[in-house]
Amino acid sequence: MIRLKSAEEVEIIKESAQILGKAHAEVAKAIKPGVKTKDLDKIADEFIRDNGGTPSFKNYHGFPSALCISVNDTVVHGFPSGYEIRESDIISVDCGVKYKGFHSDSAYTYPLEGVGPEVLKLLERTYESLFLGIAQAKAGNRIGDVSFAVQSYVEQFGYGVVRELVGHGVGKDLHEDPEVPNYGKRGKGPKIAAGMVFAIEPMINMGTKKVIQEKDGWTIKTGDHKPSAHFEHMVAIFEDRTEIVTTHEYIEDSYKFKWRSKSQ
Ligand code: MG
Ligand code: MG
């Protein structure tokens, strides 16, 4: 069941997303070689709590941390750990905030300096696919239009679109209906209507679309151990427009390595 949000609820979600965007930026400032991923988690956890929120992911079905940190061939749901970030890694940081009863959820993949040009292209194109998906997220379209936009763009480069994990509605629960797959057909799926708030989050692999789950029950890796990128925004649908309610702006102001031009 898709739970529609009132304009007032969308405003609260935007407040939640402001805390989230700034928490991401604090993490962005700290990402450099030698830093342990668990140190990033501490930064986000403290920032969210200091600003009146709670980390949505911590204790979610037993997830241990405020952040999912997924390095290189880890697609999503990696645990923050003692792993020390290295030059030329890519680090995906996914974070959620609960504030005044409403969740926000967004993700960003950071290339470290020294990353190879092919990996950088994977990130650029995954980022681009997110915005192609967002462009289709409007009242009257169908979820399949969003899915198709993401899939058809990235597959032309030979990339694999992860099937097992999808975008989702967001509200009082972190994961609500509808599911928003990154693959699908135009004109199929639930109709997009005013009041819907959902996350679009392409998870795109450089190689095979196949993924494997680690024994920890969470960590998802690519089947061929090639890198994977992940970017996520939430949108709110209005009759006459769509608003991106999450922000990567603070991230892009804060992260030292300016790897993409800020056209979006
Ligand atoms: Mg999400
Ligand atoms: Mg997320």
Coordinates of C-alpha atoms and ligand atoms in Angstrom, one line a residue:
M1 CA 0.0 0.0 0.0
I2 CA 1.4 3.4 -1.0
R3 CA 1.0 5.9 1.8
L4 CA 0.6 9.4 0.3
K5 CA 2.1 12.4 2.2
S6 CA 0.5 15.7 2.9
A7 CA 2.4 18.9 2.1
E8 CA 3.1 19.3 5.8
E9 CA 4.6 15.9 5.9
V10 CA 6.8 16.6 2.9
E11 CA 8.1 19.7 4.8
I12 CA 9.1 17.5 7.7
I13 CA 10.8 15.0 5.4
K14 CA 12.7 18.0 3.9
E15 CA 13.9 19.0 7.4
S16 CA 15.0 15.4 8.0
A17 CA 16.8 15.5 4.7
Q18 CA 18.6 18.7 5.6
I19 CA 20.1 17.0 8.7
L20 CA 20.9 14.0 6.4
G21 CA 22.6 16.2 3.8
K22 CA 24.8 17.9 6.4
A23 CA 25.7 14.6 8.1
H24 CA 26.8 13.4 4.7
A25 CA 29.0 16.5 4.3
E26 CA 30.7 15.9 7.7
V27 CA 31.5 12.4 6.4
A28 CA 32.7 13.9 3.1
K29 CA 35.2 16.1 4.9
A30 CA 36.7 13.2 6.6
I31 CA 37.1 10.8 3.7
K32 CA 40.8 10.4 2.9
P33 CA 43.4 7.7 2.7
G34 CA 44.2 6.1 6.1
V35 CA 40.8 6.9 7.7
K36 CA 38.9 3.9 9.0
T37 CA 35.4 3.5 7.8
K38 CA 34.1 3.0 11.4
D39 CA 35.4 6.5 12.1
L40 CA 33.1 7.9 9.4
D41 CA 30.2 6.1 11.0
K42 CA 31.0 7.8 14.4
I43 CA 31.0 11.2 12.7
A44 CA 27.6 10.7 11.1
D45 CA 26.0 9.1 14.2
E46 CA 27.1 12.0 16.4
F47 CA 26.1 14.7 13.9
I48 CA 22.6 13.2 13.4
R49 CA 22.0 13.0 17.2
D50 CA 23.5 16.4 17.9
N51 CA 21.0 17.8 15.4
G52 CA 17.9 16.2 16.9
G53 CA 17.6 13.2 14.7
T54 CA 18.3 9.5 15.0
P55 CA 20.2 7.4 12.5
S56 CA 17.5 5.4 10.6
F57 CA 19.8 2.4 9.8
K58 CA 21.1 1.7 13.3
N59 CA 19.3 -1.4 14.6
Y60 CA 17.1 -1.6 11.5
H61 CA 16.5 -5.3 11.3
G62 CA 19.7 -5.6 13.4
F63 CA 22.0 -3.4 11.2
P64 CA 24.8 -2.3 13.5
S65 CA 25.6 1.2 12.3
A66 CA 24.4 4.6 11.2
L67 CA 26.0 4.3 7.8
C68 CA 26.3 1.6 5.2
I69 CA 29.8 1.9 3.8
S70 CA 30.5 -0.1 0.7
V71 CA 34.0 -0.1 -0.7
N72 CA 34.9 -0.9 -4.3
D73 CA 33.3 -4.3 -5.2
T74 CA 30.8 -4.0 -2.3
V75 CA 27.5 -2.8 -3.8
V76 CA 25.6 -1.8 -0.7
H77 CA 25.0 -2.6 3.0
G78 CA 28.7 -2.8 4.0
F79 CA 29.5 -2.5 7.7
P80 CA 31.7 0.3 8.9
S81 CA 34.9 -1.4 10.1
G82 CA 38.6 -1.1 10.7
Y83 CA 39.2 -1.0 7.0
E84 CA 41.5 1.9 6.2
I85 CA 40.5 3.9 3.1
R86 CA 43.2 3.8 0.3
E87 CA 44.0 5.9 -2.6
S88 CA 41.9 5.0 -5.7
D89 CA 39.2 3.4 -3.7
I90 CA 35.6 4.2 -4.3
I91 CA 33.5 4.5 -1.1
S92 CA 29.8 4.4 -1.1
V93 CA 28.1 6.0 1.9
D94 CA 24.5 5.4 2.5
C95 CA 22.7 7.2 5.4
G96 CA 19.3 7.6 6.8
V97 CA 17.8 10.1 9.3
K98 CA 14.6 9.9 11.3
Y99 CA 13.4 13.3 12.4
K100 CA 10.0 14.2 13.9
G101 CA 8.8 10.7 12.9
F102 CA 9.9 10.8 9.3
H103 CA 12.8 9.2 7.5
S104 CA 15.1 10.5 4.9
D105 CA 17.6 8.4 2.9
S106 CA 20.4 9.2 0.5
A107 CA 23.6 7.8 -0.8
Y108 CA 26.7 9.0 -2.6
T109 CA 29.8 7.2 -3.9
Y110 CA 33.1 9.0 -3.4
P111 CA 36.1 8.4 -5.7
L112 CA 39.4 8.8 -4.0
E113 CA 42.1 10.6 -6.0
G114 CA 44.0 8.2 -8.2
V115 CA 40.9 6.2 -9.2
G116 CA 41.1 4.9 -12.7
P117 CA 39.3 6.6 -15.6
E118 CA 37.0 3.6 -16.2
V119 CA 35.9 3.6 -12.6
L120 CA 35.3 7.4 -12.7
K121 CA 33.2 6.9 -15.8
L122 CA 31.1 4.3 -13.9
L123 CA 30.5 6.9 -11.2
E124 CA 29.6 9.7 -13.6
R125 CA 27.2 7.5 -15.6
T126 CA 25.6 6.1 -12.5
Y127 CA 25.1 9.7 -11.3
E128 CA 23.7 10.6 -14.6
S129 CA 21.3 7.7 -14.6
L130 CA 19.9 8.8 -11.2
F131 CA 18.9 12.2 -12.8
L132 CA 17.5 10.5 -15.9
G133 CA 15.3 8.5 -13.5
I134 CA 14.3 11.6 -11.5
A135 CA 13.3 13.2 -14.8
Q136 CA 10.7 10.5 -15.3
A137 CA 9.4 10.7 -11.7
K138 CA 6.4 12.9 -12.3
A139 CA 2.6 12.7 -11.7
G140 CA 0.9 10.6 -14.4
N141 CA 4.0 8.5 -15.3
R142 CA 4.6 5.0 -14.0
I143 CA 7.4 3.6 -11.8
G144 CA 8.5 1.6 -14.9
D145 CA 9.3 4.8 -16.7
V146 CA 11.8 5.7 -14.0
S147 CA 13.2 2.1 -14.0
F148 CA 13.5 2.1 -17.8
A149 CA 15.3 5.4 -17.9
V150 CA 18.0 4.2 -15.5
Q151 CA 18.4 0.8 -17.1
S152 CA 18.5 1.8 -20.7
Y153 CA 21.1 4.5 -20.1
V154 CA 23.6 2.4 -18.2
E155 CA 23.2 -0.8 -20.1
Q156 CA 24.5 0.8 -23.3
F157 CA 27.9 0.9 -21.6
G158 CA 27.8 -2.8 -20.7
Y159 CA 27.2 -2.2 -17.0
G160 CA 25.2 -4.6 -14.9
V161 CA 22.0 -3.3 -13.2
V162 CA 21.5 -4.9 -9.8
R163 CA 18.2 -6.7 -9.6
E164 CA 18.0 -7.8 -5.9
L165 CA 17.9 -4.3 -4.4
V166 CA 15.6 -1.4 -5.4
G167 CA 14.5 2.1 -4.5
H168 CA 11.5 2.5 -2.3
G169 CA 8.8 4.7 -0.8
V170 CA 10.0 6.6 2.3
G171 CA 8.0 8.1 5.1
K172 CA 7.2 7.0 8.6
D173 CA 8.9 3.8 7.6
L174 CA 12.3 3.7 6.0
H175 CA 11.1 1.3 3.4
E176 CA 7.6 1.7 2.1
D177 CA 5.8 0.9 -1.1
P178 CA 6.3 1.3 -4.0
E179 CA 9.4 -0.6 -4.9
V180 CA 11.4 1.4 -7.5
P181 CA 13.6 -1.0 -9.4
N182 CA 16.5 0.2 -11.6
Y183 CA 15.3 -2.0 -14.4
G184 CA 11.9 -2.3 -16.0
K185 CA 9.6 -1.4 -18.8
R186 CA 8.0 2.0 -19.8
G187 CA 4.4 2.3 -18.9
K188 CA 4.5 -0.5 -16.3
G189 CA 4.3 -0.5 -12.6
P190 CA 2.4 1.7 -10.1
K191 CA 1.2 5.1 -11.4
I192 CA 3.1 8.0 -9.9
A193 CA 0.8 10.4 -8.1
A194 CA 0.9 13.6 -6.1
G195 CA 1.8 12.9 -2.4
M196 CA 4.2 10.0 -3.2
V197 CA 7.7 10.3 -1.8
F198 CA 10.2 7.8 -2.8
A199 CA 13.9 7.0 -3.2
I200 CA 15.5 6.4 -6.5
E201 CA 18.9 4.7 -6.1
P202 CA 20.7 3.1 -9.0
M203 CA 23.2 0.4 -8.0
I204 CA 25.3 -0.1 -11.1
N205 CA 28.1 -2.7 -11.5
M206 CA 30.9 -2.3 -13.9
G207 CA 30.6 -5.9 -14.8
T208 CA 28.1 -8.6 -14.1
K209 CA 24.7 -7.7 -12.6
K210 CA 25.0 -10.7 -10.4
V211 CA 25.7 -10.1 -6.7
I212 CA 26.6 -12.2 -3.8
Q213 CA 25.7 -11.8 -0.1
E214 CA 28.5 -12.3 2.5
K215 CA 28.0 -14.6 5.4
D216 CA 27.3 -11.6 7.7
G217 CA 23.8 -11.5 6.2
W218 CA 24.2 -7.9 4.9
T219 CA 27.2 -7.1 2.8
I220 CA 26.3 -7.4 -0.9
K221 CA 29.3 -7.7 -3.4
T222 CA 29.5 -8.0 -7.1
G223 CA 29.7 -11.5 -8.4
D224 CA 32.9 -10.7 -10.4
H225 CA 34.5 -8.4 -7.8
K226 CA 34.5 -5.5 -10.2
P227 CA 33.5 -2.1 -8.7
S228 CA 29.9 -0.9 -8.2
A229 CA 28.5 2.6 -7.8
H230 CA 25.5 3.8 -5.9
F231 CA 23.8 7.2 -5.7
E232 CA 20.4 7.9 -4.1
H233 CA 18.0 10.8 -3.9
M234 CA 14.4 11.1 -2.7
V235 CA 11.7 12.8 -4.6
A236 CA 8.4 14.2 -3.6
I237 CA 5.7 14.2 -6.3
F238 CA 3.3 17.2 -6.7
E239 CA 0.5 17.6 -9.2
D240 CA 2.6 20.2 -11.2
R241 CA 6.2 19.4 -10.2
T242 CA 8.6 17.0 -8.6
E243 CA 11.0 18.1 -5.9
I244 CA 14.2 16.4 -5.0
V245 CA 14.0 16.5 -1.2
T246 CA 17.4 15.2 -0.4
T247 CA 20.6 17.1 -1.2
H248 CA 24.1 16.3 -2.4
E249 CA 25.0 20.0 -2.4
Y250 CA 26.7 20.0 1.1
I251 CA 28.6 16.9 0.1
E252 CA 29.9 18.5 -3.1
D253 CA 30.8 21.7 -1.3
S254 CA 32.7 19.7 1.3
Y255 CA 34.5 16.9 -0.6
K256 CA 37.9 18.0 -1.6
F257 CA 38.2 15.9 -4.8
K258 CA 36.0 17.8 -7.4
W259 CA 35.4 14.8 -9.6
R260 CA 32.4 16.0 -11.5
S261 CA 31.1 19.3 -12.7
K262 CA 28.1 20.5 -10.7
S263 CA 25.6 20.7 -13.5
Q264 CA 22.9 19.1 -11.4
Ligands
MG1 MG 17.2 3.7 0.1
MG2 MG 19.9 4.7 1.2

